[in-house]
PDB file of C-alpha atoms and ligand atoms in Angstrom:
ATOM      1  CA  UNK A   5     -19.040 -59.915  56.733  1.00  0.00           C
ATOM      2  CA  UNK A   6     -17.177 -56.381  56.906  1.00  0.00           C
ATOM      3  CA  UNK A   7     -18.180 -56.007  60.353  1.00  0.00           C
ATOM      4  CA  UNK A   8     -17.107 -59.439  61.626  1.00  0.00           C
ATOM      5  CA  UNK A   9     -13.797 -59.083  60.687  1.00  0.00           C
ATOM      6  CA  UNK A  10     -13.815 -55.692  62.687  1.00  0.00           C
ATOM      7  CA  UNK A  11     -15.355 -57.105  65.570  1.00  0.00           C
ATOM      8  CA  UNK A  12     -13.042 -59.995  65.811  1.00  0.00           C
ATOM      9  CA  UNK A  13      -9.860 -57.700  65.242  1.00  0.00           C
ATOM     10  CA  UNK A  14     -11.618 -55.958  68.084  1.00  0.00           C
ATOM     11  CA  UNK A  15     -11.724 -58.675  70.382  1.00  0.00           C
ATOM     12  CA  UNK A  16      -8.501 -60.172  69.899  1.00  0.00           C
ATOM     13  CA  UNK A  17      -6.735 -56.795  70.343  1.00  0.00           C
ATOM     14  CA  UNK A  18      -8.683 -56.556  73.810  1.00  0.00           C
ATOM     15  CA  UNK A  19      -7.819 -60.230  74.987  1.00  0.00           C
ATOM     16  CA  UNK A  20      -4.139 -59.596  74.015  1.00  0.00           C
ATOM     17  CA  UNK A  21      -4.187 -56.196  75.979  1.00  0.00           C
ATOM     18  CA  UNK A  22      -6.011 -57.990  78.565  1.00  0.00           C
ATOM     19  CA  UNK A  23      -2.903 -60.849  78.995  1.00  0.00           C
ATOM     20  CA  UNK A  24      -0.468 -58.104  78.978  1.00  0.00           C
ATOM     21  CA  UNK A  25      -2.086 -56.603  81.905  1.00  0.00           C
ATOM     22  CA  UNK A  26      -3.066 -59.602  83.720  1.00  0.00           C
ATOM     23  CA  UNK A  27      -7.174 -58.963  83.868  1.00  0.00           C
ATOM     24  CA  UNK A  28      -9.690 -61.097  85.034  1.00  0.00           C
ATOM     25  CA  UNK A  29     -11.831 -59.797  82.397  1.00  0.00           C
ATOM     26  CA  UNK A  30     -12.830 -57.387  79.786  1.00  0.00           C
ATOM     27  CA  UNK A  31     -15.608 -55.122  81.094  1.00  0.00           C
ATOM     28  CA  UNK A  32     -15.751 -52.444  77.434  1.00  0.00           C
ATOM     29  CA  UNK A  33     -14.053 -51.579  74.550  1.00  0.00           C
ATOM     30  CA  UNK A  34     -14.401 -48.155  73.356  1.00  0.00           C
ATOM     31  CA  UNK A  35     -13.363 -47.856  69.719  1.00  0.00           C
ATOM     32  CA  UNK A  36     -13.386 -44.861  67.121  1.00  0.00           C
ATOM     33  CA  UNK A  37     -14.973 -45.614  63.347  1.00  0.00           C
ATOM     34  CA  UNK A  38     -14.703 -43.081  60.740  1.00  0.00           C
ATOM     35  CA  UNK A  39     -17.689 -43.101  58.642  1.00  0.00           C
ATOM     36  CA  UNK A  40     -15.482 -43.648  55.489  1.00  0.00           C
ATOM     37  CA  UNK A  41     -15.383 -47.200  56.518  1.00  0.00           C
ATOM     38  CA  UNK A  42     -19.029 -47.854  56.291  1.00  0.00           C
ATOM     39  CA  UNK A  43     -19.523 -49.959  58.929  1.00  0.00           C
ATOM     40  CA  UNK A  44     -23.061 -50.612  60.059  1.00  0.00           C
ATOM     41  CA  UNK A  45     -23.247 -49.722  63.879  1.00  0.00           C
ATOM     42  CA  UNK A  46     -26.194 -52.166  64.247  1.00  0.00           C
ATOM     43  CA  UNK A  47     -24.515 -54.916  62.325  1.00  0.00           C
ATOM     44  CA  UNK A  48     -20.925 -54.275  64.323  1.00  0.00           C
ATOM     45  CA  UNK A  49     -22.555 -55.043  67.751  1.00  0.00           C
ATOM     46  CA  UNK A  50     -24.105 -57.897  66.753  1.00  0.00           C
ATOM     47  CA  UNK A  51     -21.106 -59.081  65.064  1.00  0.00           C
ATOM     48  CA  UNK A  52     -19.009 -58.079  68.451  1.00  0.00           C
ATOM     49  CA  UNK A  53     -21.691 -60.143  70.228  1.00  0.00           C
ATOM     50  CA  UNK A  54     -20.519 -63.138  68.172  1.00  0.00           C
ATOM     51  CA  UNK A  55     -16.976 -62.359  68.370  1.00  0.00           C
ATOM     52  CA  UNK A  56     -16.732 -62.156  72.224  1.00  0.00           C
ATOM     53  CA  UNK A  57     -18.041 -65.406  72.904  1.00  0.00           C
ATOM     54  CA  UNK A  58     -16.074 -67.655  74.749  1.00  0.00           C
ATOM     55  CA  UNK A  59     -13.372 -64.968  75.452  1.00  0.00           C
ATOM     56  CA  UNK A  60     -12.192 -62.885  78.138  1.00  0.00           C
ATOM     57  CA  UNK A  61     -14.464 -60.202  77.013  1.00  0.00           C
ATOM     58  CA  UNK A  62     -17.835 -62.803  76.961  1.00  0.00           C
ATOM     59  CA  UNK A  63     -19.652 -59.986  78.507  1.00  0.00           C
ATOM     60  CA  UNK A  64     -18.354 -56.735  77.529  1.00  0.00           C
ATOM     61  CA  UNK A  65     -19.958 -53.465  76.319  1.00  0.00           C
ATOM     62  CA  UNK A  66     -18.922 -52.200  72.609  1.00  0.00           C
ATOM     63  CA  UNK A  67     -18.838 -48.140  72.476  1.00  0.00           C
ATOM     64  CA  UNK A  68     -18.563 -46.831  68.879  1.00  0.00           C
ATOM     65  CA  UNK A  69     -17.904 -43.608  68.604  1.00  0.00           C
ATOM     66  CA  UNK A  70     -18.357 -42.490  64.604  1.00  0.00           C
ATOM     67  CA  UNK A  71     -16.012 -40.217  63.689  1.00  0.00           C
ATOM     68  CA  UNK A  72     -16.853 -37.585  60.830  1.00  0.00           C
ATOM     69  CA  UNK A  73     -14.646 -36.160  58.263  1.00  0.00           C
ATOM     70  CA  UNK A  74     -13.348 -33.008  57.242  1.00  0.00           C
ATOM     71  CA  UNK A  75     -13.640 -31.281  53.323  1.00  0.00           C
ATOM     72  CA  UNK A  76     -12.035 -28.703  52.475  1.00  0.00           C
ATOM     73  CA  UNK A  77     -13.244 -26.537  49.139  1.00  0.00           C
ATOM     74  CA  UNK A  78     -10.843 -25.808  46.255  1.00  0.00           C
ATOM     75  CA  UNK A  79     -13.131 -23.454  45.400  1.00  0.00           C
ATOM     76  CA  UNK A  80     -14.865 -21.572  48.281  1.00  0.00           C
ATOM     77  CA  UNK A  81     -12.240 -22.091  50.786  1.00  0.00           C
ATOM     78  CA  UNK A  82     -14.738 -23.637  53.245  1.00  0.00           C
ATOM     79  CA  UNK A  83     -13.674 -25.935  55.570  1.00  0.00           C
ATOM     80  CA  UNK A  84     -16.296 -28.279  57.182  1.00  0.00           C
ATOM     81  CA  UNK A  85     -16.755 -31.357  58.748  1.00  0.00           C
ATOM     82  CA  UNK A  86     -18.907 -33.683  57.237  1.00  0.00           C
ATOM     83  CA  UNK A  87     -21.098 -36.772  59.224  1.00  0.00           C
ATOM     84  CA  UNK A  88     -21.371 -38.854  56.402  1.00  0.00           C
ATOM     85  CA  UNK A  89     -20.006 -39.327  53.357  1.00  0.00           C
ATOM     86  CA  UNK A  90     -19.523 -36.489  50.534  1.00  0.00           C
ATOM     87  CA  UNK A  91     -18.654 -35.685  47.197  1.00  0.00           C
ATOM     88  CA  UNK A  92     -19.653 -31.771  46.948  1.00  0.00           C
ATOM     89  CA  UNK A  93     -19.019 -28.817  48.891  1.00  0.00           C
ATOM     90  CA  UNK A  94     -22.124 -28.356  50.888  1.00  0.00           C
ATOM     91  CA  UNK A  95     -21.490 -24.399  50.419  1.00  0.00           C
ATOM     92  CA  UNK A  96     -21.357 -24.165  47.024  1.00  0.00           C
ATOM     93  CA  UNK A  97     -21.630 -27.797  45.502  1.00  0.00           C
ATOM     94  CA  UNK A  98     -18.623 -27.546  43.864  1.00  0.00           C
ATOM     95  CA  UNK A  99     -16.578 -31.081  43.722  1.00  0.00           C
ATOM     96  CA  UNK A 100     -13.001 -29.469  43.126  1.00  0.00           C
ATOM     97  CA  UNK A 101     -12.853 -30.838  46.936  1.00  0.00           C
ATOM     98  CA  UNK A 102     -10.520 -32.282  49.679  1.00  0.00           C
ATOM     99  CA  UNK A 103     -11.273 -34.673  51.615  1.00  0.00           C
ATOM    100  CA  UNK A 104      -9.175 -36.000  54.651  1.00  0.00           C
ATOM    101  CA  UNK A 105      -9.896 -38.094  58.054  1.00  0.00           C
ATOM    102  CA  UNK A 106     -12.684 -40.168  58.497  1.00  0.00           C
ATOM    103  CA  UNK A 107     -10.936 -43.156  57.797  1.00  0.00           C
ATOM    104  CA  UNK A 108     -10.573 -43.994  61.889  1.00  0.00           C
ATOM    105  CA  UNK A 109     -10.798 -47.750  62.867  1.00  0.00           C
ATOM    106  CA  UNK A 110      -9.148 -47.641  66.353  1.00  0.00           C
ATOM    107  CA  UNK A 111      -9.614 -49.409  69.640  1.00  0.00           C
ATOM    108  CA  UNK A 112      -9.121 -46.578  71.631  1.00  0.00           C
ATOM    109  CA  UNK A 113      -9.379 -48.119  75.327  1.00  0.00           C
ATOM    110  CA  UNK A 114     -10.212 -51.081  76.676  1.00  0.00           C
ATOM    111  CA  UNK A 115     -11.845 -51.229  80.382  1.00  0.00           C
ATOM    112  CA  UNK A 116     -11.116 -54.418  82.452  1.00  0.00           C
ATOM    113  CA  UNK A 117     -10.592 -55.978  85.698  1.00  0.00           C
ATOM    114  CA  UNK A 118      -7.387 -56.856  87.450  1.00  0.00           C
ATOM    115  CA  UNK A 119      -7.175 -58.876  90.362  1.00  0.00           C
ATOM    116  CA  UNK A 120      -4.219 -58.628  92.609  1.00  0.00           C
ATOM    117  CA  UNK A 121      -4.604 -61.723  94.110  1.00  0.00           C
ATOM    118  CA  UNK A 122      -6.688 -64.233  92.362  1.00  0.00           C
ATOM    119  CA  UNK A 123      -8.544 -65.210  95.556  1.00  0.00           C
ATOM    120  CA  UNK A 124      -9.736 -61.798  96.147  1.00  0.00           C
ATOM    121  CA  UNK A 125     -12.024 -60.813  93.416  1.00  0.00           C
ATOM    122  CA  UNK A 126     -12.870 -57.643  95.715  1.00  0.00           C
ATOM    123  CA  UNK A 127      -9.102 -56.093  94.825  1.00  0.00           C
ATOM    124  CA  UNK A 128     -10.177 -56.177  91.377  1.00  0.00           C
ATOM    125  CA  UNK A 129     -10.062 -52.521  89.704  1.00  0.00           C
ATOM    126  CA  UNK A 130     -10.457 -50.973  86.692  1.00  0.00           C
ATOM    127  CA  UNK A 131      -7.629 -49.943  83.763  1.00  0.00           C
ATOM    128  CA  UNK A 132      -7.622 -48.453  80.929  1.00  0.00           C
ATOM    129  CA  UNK A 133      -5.490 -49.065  78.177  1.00  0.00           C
ATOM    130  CA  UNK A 134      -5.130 -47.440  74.750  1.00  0.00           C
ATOM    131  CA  UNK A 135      -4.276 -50.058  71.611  1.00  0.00           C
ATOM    132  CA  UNK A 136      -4.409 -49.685  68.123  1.00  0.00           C
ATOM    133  CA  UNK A 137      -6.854 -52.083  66.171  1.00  0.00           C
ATOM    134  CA  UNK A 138      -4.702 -54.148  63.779  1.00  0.00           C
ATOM    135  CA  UNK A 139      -2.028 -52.365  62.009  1.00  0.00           C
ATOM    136  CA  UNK A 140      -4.704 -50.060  60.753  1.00  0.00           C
ATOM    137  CA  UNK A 141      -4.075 -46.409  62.448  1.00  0.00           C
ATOM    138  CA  UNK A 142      -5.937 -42.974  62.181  1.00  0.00           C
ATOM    139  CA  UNK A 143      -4.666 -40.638  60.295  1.00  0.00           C
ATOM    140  CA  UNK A 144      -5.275 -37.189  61.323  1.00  0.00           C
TER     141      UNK A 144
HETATM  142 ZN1  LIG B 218     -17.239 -24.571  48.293  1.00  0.00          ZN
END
């Protein structure tokens, strides 16, 4: 269960932003997922779906962007960005490749309420935050 571990380090990074900030609740997470990491964006949403439950983000919305990742030929000199996964230059097949980024797993904003005064749900408004999933960063 790849994608339940992801989904849970998801949530918990949201609730814990959420604390911080004082919100009533978690309206969406927007994360980044390099395709590297293989994860199933199907299988992550229903995963999140399980994950959420009972939190402070019961009924938030999961955005996954998939993020691609770029090869660079030994060879040809051709530098492209590839949307899945690779092993050849698609320019001239060669493998003498390098291959860098697509490794992203990153909460990159989390969209949630906070209430000023907790008897006036109509003050509520939204923030954004930006917080890294885990100790797991991007590397560019
Ligand atoms: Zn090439």
């Amino acid at each position: 269960m790849h994608e339940f571990a992801i989904a849970r380090s998801l949530v918990e990074v949201a609730e814990s932003t959420a604390r911080e900030r004082g919100a009533s609740r978690v309206v969406a997470l927007h994360c980044r997922i390099g395709v590297v990491r293989q994860v199933d964006a199907g299988s992550l949403r229903e995963a999140f779906e399980m994950a959420r439950e009972g939190t402070i983000a019961a009924d938030a919305a999961l955005n996954v962007t998939q993020v691609g990742m770029e090869l660079d030929c030994q060879q040809c000199g051709k530098h492209v960005e590839l949307s899945s996964w690779g092993f050849a230059c698609p320019a001239c097949g060669s493998t003498d490749i390098r291959l860098h980024g697509g490794d992203a797993l990153e909460l990159t904003s989390v969209e949630m309420e906070v209430c000023d005064d907790d008897r006036d749900y109509k003050a509520a408004h939204s923030s954004e935050e930006r917080a890294s999933c885990g100790d797991e960063s991007f590397a560019a």
